[in-house]
PDB file of C-alpha atoms in Angstrom:
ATOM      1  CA  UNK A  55     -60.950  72.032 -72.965  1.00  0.00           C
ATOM      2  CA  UNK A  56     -60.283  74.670 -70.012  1.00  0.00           C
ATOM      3  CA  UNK A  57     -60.397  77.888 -71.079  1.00  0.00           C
ATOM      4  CA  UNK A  58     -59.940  81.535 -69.001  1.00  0.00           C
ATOM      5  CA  UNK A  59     -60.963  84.398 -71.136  1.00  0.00           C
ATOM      6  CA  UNK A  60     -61.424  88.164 -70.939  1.00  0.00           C
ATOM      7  CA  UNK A  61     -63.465  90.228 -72.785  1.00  0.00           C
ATOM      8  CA  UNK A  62     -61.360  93.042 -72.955  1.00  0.00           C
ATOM      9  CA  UNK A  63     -57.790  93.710 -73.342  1.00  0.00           C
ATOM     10  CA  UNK A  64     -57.542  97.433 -72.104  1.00  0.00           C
ATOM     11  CA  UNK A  65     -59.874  99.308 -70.123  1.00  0.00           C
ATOM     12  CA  UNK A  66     -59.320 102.886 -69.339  1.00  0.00           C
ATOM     13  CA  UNK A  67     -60.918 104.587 -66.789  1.00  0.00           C
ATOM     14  CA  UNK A  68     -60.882 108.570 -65.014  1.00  0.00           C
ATOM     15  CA  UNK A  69     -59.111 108.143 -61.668  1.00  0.00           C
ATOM     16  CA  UNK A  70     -62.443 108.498 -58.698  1.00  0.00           C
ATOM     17  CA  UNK A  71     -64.520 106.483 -61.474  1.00  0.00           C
ATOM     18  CA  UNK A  72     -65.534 102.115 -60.856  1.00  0.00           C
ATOM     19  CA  UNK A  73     -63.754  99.990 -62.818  1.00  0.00           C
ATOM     20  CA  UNK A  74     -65.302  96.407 -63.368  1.00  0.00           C
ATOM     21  CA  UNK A  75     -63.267  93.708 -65.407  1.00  0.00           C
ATOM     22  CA  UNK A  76     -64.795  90.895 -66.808  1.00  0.00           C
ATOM     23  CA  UNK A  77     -63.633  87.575 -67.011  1.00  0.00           C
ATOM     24  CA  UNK A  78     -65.372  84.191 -68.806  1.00  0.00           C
ATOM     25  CA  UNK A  79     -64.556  80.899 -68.018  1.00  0.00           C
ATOM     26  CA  UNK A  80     -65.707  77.408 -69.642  1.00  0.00           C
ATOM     27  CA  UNK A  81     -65.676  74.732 -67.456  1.00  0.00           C
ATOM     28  CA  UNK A  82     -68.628  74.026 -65.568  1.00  0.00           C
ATOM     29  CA  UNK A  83     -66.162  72.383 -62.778  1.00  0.00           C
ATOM     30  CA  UNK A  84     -64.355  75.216 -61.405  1.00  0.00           C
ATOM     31  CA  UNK A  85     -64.975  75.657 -58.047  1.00  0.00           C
ATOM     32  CA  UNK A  86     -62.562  78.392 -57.617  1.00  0.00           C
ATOM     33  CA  UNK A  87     -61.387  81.594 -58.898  1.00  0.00           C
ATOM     34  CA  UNK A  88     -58.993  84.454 -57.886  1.00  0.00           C
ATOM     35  CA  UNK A  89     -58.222  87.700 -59.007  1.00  0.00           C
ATOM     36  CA  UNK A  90     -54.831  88.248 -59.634  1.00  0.00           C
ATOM     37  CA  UNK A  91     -53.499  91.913 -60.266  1.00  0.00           C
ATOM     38  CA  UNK A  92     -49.280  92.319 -61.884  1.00  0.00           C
ATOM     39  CA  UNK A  93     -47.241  95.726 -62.076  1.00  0.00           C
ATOM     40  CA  UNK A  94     -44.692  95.507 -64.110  1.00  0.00           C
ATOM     41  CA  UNK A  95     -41.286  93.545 -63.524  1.00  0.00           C
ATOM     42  CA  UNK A  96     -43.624  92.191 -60.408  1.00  0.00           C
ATOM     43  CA  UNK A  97     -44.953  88.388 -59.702  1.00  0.00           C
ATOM     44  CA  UNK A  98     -48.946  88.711 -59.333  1.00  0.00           C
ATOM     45  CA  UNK A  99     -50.419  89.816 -56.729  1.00  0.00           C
ATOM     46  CA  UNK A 100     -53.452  88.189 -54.729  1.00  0.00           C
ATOM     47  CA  UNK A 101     -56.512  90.547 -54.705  1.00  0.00           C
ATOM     48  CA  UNK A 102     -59.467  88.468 -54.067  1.00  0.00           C
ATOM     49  CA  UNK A 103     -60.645  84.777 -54.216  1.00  0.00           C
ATOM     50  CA  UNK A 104     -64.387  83.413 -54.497  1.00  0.00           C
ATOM     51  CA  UNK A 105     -65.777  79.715 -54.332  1.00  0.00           C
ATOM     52  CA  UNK A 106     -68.212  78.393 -55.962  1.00  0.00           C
ATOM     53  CA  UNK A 107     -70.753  78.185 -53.113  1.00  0.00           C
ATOM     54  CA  UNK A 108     -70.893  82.302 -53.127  1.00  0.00           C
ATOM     55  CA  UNK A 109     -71.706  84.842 -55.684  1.00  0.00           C
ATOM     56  CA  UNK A 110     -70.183  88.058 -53.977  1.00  0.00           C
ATOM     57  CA  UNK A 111     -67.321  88.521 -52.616  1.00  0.00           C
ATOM     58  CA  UNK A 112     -66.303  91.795 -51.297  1.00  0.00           C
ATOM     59  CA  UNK A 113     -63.076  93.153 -49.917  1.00  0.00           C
ATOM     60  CA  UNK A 114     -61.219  96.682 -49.723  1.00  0.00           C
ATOM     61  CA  UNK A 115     -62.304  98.780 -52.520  1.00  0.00           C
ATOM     62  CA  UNK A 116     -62.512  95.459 -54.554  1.00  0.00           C
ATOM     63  CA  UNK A 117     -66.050  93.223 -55.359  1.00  0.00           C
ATOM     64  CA  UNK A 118     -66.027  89.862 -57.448  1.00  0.00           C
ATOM     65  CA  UNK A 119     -69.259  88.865 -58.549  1.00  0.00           C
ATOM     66  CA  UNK A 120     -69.518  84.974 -60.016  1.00  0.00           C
ATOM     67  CA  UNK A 121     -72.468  83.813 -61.941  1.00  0.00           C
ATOM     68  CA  UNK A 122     -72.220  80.157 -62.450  1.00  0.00           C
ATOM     69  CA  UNK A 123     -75.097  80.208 -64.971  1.00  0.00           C
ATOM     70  CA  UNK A 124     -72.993  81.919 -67.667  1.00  0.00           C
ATOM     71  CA  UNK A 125     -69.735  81.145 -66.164  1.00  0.00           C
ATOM     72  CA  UNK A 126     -68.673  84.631 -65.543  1.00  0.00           C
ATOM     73  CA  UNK A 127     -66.731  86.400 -63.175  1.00  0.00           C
ATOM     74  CA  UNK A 128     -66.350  90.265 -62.428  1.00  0.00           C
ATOM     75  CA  UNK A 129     -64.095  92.192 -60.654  1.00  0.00           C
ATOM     76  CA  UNK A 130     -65.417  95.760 -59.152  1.00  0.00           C
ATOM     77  CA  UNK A 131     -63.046  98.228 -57.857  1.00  0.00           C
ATOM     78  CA  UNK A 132     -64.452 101.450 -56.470  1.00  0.00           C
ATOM     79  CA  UNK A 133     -63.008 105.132 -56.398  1.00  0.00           C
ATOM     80  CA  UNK A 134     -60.064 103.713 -58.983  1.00  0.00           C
ATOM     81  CA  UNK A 135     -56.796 105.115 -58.408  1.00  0.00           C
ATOM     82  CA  UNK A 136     -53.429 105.693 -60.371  1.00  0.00           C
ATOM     83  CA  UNK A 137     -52.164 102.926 -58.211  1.00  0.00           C
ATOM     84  CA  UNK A 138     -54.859 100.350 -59.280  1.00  0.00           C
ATOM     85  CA  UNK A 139     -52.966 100.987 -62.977  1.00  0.00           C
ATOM     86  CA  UNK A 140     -52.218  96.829 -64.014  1.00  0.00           C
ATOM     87  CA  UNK A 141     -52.658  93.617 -65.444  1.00  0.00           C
ATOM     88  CA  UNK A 142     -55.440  91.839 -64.096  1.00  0.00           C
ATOM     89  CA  UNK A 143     -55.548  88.113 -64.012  1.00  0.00           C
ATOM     90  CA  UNK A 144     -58.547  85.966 -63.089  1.00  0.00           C
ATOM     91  CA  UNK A 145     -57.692  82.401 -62.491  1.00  0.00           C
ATOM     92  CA  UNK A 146     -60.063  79.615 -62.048  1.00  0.00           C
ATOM     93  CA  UNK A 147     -59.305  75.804 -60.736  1.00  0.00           C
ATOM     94  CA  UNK A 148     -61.413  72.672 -60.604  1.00  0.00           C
ATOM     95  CA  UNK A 149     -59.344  70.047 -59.206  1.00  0.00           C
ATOM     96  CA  UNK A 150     -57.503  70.094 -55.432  1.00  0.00           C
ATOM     97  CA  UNK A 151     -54.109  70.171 -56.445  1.00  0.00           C
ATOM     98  CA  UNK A 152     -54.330  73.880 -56.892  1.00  0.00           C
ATOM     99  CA  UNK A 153     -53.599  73.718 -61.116  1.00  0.00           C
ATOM    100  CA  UNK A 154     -54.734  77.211 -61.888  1.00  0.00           C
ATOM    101  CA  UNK A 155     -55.778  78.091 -65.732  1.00  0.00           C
ATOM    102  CA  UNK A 156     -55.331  81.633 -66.201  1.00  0.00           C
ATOM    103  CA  UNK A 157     -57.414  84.203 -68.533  1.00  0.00           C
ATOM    104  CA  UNK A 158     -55.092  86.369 -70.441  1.00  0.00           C
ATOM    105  CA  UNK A 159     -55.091  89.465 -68.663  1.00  0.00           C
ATOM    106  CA  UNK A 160     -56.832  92.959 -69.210  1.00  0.00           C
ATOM    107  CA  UNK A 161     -54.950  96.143 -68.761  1.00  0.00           C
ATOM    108  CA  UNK A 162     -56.360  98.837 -66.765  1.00  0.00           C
ATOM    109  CA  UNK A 163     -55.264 102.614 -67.195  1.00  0.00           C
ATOM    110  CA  UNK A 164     -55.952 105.156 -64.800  1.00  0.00           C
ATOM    111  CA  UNK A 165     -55.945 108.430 -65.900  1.00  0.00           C
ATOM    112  CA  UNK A 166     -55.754 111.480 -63.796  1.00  0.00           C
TER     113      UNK A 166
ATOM    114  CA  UNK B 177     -44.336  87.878 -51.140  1.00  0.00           C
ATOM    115  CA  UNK B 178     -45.574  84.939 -48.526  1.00  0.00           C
ATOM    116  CA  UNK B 179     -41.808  84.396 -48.083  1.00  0.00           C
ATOM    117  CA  UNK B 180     -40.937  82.876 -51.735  1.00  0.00           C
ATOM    118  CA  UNK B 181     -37.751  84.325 -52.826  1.00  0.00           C
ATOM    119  CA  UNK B 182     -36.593  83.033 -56.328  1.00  0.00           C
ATOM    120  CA  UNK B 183     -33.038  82.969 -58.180  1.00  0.00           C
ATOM    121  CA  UNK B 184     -31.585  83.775 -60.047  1.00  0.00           C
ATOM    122  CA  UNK B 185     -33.936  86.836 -60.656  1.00  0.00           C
ATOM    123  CA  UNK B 186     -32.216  87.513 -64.184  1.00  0.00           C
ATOM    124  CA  UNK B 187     -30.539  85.126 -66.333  1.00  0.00           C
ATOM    125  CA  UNK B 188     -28.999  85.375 -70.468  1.00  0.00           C
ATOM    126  CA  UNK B 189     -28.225  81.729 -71.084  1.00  0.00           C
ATOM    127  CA  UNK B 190     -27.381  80.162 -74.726  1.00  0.00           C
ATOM    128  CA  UNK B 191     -29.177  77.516 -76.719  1.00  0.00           C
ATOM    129  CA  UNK B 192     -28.121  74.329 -75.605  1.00  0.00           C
ATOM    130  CA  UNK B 193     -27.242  75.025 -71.976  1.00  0.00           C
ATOM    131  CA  UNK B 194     -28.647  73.846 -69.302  1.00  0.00           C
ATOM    132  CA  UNK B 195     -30.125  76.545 -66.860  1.00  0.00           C
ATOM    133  CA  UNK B 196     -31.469  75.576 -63.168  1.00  0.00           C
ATOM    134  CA  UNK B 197     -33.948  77.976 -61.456  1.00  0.00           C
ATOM    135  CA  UNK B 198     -34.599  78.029 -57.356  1.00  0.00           C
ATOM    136  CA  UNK B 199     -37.622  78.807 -55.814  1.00  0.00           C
ATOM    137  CA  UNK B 200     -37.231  79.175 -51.593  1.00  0.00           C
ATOM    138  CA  UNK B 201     -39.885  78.853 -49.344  1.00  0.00           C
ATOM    139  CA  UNK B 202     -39.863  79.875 -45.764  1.00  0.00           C
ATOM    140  CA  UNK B 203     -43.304  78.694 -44.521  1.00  0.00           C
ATOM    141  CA  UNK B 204     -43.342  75.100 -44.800  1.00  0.00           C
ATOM    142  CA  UNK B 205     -45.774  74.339 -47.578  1.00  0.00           C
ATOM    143  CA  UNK B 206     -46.101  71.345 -49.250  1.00  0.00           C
ATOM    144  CA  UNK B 207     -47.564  72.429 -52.492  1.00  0.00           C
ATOM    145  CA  UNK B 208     -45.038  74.477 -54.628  1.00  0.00           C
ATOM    146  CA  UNK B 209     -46.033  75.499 -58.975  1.00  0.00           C
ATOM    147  CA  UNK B 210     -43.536  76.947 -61.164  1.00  0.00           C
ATOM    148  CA  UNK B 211     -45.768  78.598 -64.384  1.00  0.00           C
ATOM    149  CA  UNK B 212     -44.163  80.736 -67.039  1.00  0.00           C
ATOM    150  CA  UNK B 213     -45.809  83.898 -68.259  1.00  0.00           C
ATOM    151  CA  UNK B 214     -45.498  84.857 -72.104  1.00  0.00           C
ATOM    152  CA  UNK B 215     -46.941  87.978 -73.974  1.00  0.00           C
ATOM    153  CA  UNK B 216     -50.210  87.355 -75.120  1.00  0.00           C
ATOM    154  CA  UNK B 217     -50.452  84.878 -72.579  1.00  0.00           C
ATOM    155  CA  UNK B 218     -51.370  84.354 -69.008  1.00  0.00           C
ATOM    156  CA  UNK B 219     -49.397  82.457 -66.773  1.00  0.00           C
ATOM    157  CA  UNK B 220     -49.153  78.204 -67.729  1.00  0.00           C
ATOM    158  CA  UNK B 221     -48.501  75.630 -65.454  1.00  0.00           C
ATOM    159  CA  UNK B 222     -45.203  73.743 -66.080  1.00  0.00           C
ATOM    160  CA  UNK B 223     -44.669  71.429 -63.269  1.00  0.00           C
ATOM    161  CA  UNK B 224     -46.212  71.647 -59.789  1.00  0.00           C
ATOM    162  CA  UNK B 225     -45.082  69.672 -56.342  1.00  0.00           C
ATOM    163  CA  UNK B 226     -46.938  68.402 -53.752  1.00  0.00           C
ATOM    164  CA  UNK B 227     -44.424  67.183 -50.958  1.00  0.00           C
ATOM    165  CA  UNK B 228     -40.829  65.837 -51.224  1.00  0.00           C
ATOM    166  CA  UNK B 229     -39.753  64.384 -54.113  1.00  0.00           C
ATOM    167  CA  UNK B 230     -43.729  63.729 -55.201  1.00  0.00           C
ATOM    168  CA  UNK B 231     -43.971  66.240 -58.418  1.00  0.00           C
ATOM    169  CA  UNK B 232     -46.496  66.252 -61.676  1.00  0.00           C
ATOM    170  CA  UNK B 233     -46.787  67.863 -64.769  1.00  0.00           C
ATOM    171  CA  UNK B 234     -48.785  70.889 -65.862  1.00  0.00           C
ATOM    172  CA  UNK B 235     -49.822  71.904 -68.932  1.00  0.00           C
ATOM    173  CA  UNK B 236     -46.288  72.949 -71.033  1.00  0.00           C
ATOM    174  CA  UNK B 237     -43.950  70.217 -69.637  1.00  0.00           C
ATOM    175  CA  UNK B 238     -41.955  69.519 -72.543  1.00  0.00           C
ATOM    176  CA  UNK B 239     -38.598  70.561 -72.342  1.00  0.00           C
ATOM    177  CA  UNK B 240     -38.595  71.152 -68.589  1.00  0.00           C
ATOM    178  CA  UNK B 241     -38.232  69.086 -65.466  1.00  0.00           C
ATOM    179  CA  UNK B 242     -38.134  69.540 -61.119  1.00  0.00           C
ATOM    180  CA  UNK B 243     -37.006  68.587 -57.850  1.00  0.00           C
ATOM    181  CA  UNK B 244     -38.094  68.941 -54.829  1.00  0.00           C
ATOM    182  CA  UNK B 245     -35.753  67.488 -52.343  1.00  0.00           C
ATOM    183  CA  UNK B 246     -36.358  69.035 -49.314  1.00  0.00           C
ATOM    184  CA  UNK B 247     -39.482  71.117 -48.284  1.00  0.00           C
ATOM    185  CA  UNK B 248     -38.122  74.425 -48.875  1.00  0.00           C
ATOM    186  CA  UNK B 249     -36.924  74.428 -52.539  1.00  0.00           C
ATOM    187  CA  UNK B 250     -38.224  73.585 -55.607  1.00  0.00           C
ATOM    188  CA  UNK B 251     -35.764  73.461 -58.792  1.00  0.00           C
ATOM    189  CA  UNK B 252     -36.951  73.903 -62.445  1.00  0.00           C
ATOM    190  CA  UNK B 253     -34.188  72.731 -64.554  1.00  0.00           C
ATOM    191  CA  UNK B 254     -34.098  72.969 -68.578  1.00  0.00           C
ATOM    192  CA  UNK B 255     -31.910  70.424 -69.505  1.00  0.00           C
ATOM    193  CA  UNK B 256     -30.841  72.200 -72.640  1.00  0.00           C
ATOM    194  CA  UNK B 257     -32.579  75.251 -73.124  1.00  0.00           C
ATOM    195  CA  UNK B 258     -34.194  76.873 -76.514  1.00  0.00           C
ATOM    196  CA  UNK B 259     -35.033  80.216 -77.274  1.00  0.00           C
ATOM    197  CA  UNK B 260     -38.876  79.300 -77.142  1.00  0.00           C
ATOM    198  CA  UNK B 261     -38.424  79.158 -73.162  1.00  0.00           C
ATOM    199  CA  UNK B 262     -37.231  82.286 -73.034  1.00  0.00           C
ATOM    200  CA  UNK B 263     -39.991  83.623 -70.562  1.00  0.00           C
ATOM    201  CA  UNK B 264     -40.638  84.655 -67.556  1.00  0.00           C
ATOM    202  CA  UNK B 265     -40.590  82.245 -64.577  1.00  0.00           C
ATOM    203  CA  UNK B 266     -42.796  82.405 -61.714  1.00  0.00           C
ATOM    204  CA  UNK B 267     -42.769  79.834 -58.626  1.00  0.00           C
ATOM    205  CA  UNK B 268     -46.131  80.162 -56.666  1.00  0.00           C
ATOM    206  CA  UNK B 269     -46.910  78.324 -52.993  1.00  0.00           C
ATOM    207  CA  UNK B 270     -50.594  77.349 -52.079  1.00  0.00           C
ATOM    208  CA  UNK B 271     -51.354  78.198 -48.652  1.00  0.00           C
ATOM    209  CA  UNK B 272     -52.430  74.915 -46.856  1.00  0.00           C
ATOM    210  CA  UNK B 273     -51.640  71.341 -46.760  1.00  0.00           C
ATOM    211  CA  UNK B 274     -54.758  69.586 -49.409  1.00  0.00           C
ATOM    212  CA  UNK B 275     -58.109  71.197 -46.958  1.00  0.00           C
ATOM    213  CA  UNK B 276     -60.808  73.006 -49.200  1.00  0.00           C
ATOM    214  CA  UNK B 277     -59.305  76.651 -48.003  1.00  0.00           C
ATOM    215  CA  UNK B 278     -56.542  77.205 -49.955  1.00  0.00           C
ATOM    216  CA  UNK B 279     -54.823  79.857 -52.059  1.00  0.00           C
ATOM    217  CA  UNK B 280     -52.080  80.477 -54.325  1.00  0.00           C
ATOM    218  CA  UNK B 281     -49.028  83.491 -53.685  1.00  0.00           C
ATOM    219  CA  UNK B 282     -46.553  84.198 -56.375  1.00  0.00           C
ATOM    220  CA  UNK B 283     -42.733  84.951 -56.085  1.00  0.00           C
ATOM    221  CA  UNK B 284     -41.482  87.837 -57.749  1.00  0.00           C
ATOM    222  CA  UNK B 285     -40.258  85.661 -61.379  1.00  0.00           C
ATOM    223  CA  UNK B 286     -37.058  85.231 -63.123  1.00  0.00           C
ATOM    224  CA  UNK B 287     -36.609  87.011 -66.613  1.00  0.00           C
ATOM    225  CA  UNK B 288     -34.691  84.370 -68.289  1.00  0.00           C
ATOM    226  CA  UNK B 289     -33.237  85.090 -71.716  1.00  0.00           C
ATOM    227  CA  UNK B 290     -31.976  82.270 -74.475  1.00  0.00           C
ATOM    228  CA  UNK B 291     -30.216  83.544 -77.279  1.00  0.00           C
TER     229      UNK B 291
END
C-alpha cells in the first residue's frame, strides 16, 4: 500500500548551518508532494510543493529535491534559524481529488 | 490560514456523546478534507468533500461522518464519540476547482478530548 516515510525522527542542527530532511515514499504514482512544516498548537503550514515533471524546486531559504528513481524527496533549508525549529511533514498524492498520505514527521532543533 | 477558521478550537466531550466540528471557508472552494493528527502519526484522511453535499471517505472513516451543505462549511460529526478519537482535528481546503495546479492549506485544528 501507500506509504510516506522519514528517515529520521529528530535532526538537530547549529543555528547558520543547512538542514536537509529526508523523506521516502512508495508509490510509483505520486505525482505530487509538499512540504509541510507545524509549530506547536498550530495547523501545518505550506512550505513548498513539487510535481512530478521537476526534480528541484527552490523557494526562500527552502530547496526540495525529488528523485523518482528511488522515490525520495528532500527538503534543504539554508542559514537555519531558531525559527525554522518544527515538525516537518512531506506529503505525497497520486490521484486528483487531493487525498494526501502523510510521512510521519521529523523534528528539527535549532540550537543557538 | 487561506481563510479556514475552525470550531470549536477546544472541546472535552464524554464517551457516548455526540460531538459536531465546523470548518468555515471564506474563498469559495469546492474541495474541503478534515484529517486527524495522532502522536506517532502524521495527519490521516477521514472524510474529504468535493462540492455540496458530494463527500467520500478517506482512509479512517469508521466512526465518523460529514456534511457539506452549503459551500462554506464542512461538518465532521462523531455520532457517539470514543476515547480512541480523541485527536486532533484539522480541516484543510485545496486551492482550485479539479485543474492539475492545486494545493492543500490547513486550518489551525481542534484539540478534542473524550474521556
Amino acid at each position: 500500500g501507500e506509504s510516506v516515510g522519514l528517515h529520521l525522527p529528530t535532526l538537530s542542527v547549529q543555528e547558520g548551518d543547512n538542514s536537509i530532511i529526508n523523506c521516502a515514499y512508495s508509490n510509483s504514482a505520486s505525482d505530487y508532494f509538499i512540504w509541510y512544516k507545524q509549530e506547536s498548537g498550530k495547523g501545518p503550514q505550506f512550505i513548498i510543493d513539487i510535481r512530478s515533471n521537476m526534480d528541484k524546486r527552490q523557494g526562500q531559504r527552502v530547496t526540495v529535491l525529488l528523485n523518482k528513481t528511488v522515490k525520495h524527496l528532500s527538503l534543504q533549508i539554508a542559514a537555519t534559524q531558531p525559527g525554522d525549529s518544527a515538525v516537518y511533514f512531506c506529503a505525497e498524492n497520486a490521484s486528483n481529488t487531493g487525498k494526501l498520505i502523510f510521512g510521519q514527521g521529523t523534528t528539527l532543533q535549532v540550537k543557538p | 490560514d487561506a481563510g479556514i477558521t475552525q470550531s470549536p478550537r477546544h472541546k472535552v466531550t464524554e464517551t457516548g456523546t455526540p460531538v459536531t466540528l465546523r470548518c468555515h471557508q471564506t474563498e469559495n472552494h469546492r474541495y474541503m478534507y478534515w484529517y486527524r493528527q495522532d502522536p506517532g502519526h502524521g495527519l490521516r484522511l477521514i472524510h474529504y468533500s468535493y462540492g455540496v453535499k458530494d463527500t467520500d471517505k478517506g482512509e479512517v472513516s469508521d466512526g465518523y461522518s460529514v456534511s457539506r451543505s452549503k459551500t462554506e462549511d464542512f461538518l465532521l460529526t462523531l455520532e457517539s464519540a470514543t476515547s480512541s478519537q480523541t485527536s486532533v482535528y484539522f480541516c484543510a481546503i485545496r486551492t482550485d476547482s479539479g485543474g492539475a495546479q492545486w494545493t492543500q492549506y490547513f486550518g489551525p485544528g481542534t484539540r478534542l478530548l473524550v474521556l
